[in-house]
Amino acid sequence: MNTIKGPSRVIARKAHKCNFCDEKILAGETYLKSTHTYDGEIYTWKSHQLCDQIVDKLRMFDNCDEGVTMDDFMEEIKNEYTNLDPEGDKTPAKAKFKEILDFVLDHHFPIKF
């Protein structure tokens, strides 16, 4: 994968899908957008800002020569979810991915008022 245009913050004019978590990026929401090439194909990568931040925080790019795919992202988030639960009560099979992702994000980026 080669980067043609690095990530920039964009305000969505319409709904998109996050290429990491596959959830909606809503119209009006700020997201990250970049352009890349792979096997001669040009593609645009769009992601939630928090998804991008958790990729960096968990150092997902350290083990991916060609970039972090949606499958890589989901697997790493599920692993982190399991690691954060020393009791073994929260297994990925018992929860939907959105719940798993929200749990991991809340752990690493708690909202402070």
XYZ file of C-alpha atoms in Angstrom, residues 8-90:
83
model
C -7.221 14.909 6.514
C -10.221 15.795 8.631
C -13.404 16.079 6.610
C -16.977 16.888 7.616
C -19.301 14.317 6.062
C -21.920 15.784 3.744
C -23.609 12.386 3.563
C -23.365 9.116 5.484
C -20.345 6.883 4.861
C -19.024 3.639 6.347
C -15.911 3.543 8.503
C -13.347 1.293 6.837
C -12.118 0.110 10.242
C -15.304 -0.732 12.179
C -17.890 -0.838 9.348
C -20.243 1.448 11.325
C -21.826 4.575 9.885
C -20.077 7.900 9.722
C -23.044 10.241 9.974
C -23.640 13.359 7.893
C -22.157 16.301 9.771
C -19.632 14.118 11.612
C -15.907 14.828 11.246
C -13.953 11.835 9.977
C -10.522 11.080 8.522
C -10.053 10.546 4.801
C -6.941 9.421 2.912
C -6.143 8.092 -0.561
C -3.948 5.053 -1.263
C -2.910 2.616 -3.978
C -2.695 -1.154 -3.694
C -2.096 -3.602 -6.575
C -2.485 -0.738 -9.031
C -5.895 0.263 -7.658
C -6.593 3.667 -6.104
C -8.942 3.746 -3.129
C -10.152 6.147 -0.471
C -10.005 5.169 3.202
C -12.519 6.750 5.587
C -12.551 6.276 9.344
C -14.000 7.593 12.548
C -11.528 9.723 14.439
C -11.778 7.429 17.497
C -11.186 4.317 15.376
C -8.045 5.949 14.009
C -6.936 6.905 17.520
C -7.416 3.384 18.918
C -5.403 1.968 15.984
C -2.535 4.242 17.021
C -2.938 3.618 20.749
C -2.913 -0.180 20.321
C -0.047 0.128 17.801
C -1.885 -1.937 15.192
C 0.362 -0.710 12.367
C 3.399 -2.281 14.059
C 2.386 -5.746 12.818
C 0.891 -4.829 9.435
C 3.236 -4.162 6.521
C 0.421 -3.361 4.100
C -1.832 -1.428 6.495
C -4.581 -2.349 8.912
C -7.602 -3.900 7.228
C -11.094 -4.046 8.675
C -10.493 -7.700 9.586
C -7.200 -6.809 11.322
C -8.921 -3.996 13.216
C -11.821 -6.165 14.384
C -9.509 -8.977 15.491
C -7.288 -6.588 17.483
C -10.293 -4.927 19.123
C -11.694 -8.332 20.132
C -8.295 -9.321 21.556
C -8.087 -6.077 23.517
C -11.640 -6.616 24.797
C -10.663 -10.063 26.077
C -7.424 -8.719 27.628
C -9.340 -6.030 29.515
C -11.514 -8.661 31.182
C -9.342 -10.665 33.613
C -12.409 -12.518 34.939
C -13.205 -13.933 31.516
C -16.827 -12.777 31.751
C -16.762 -10.776 28.564
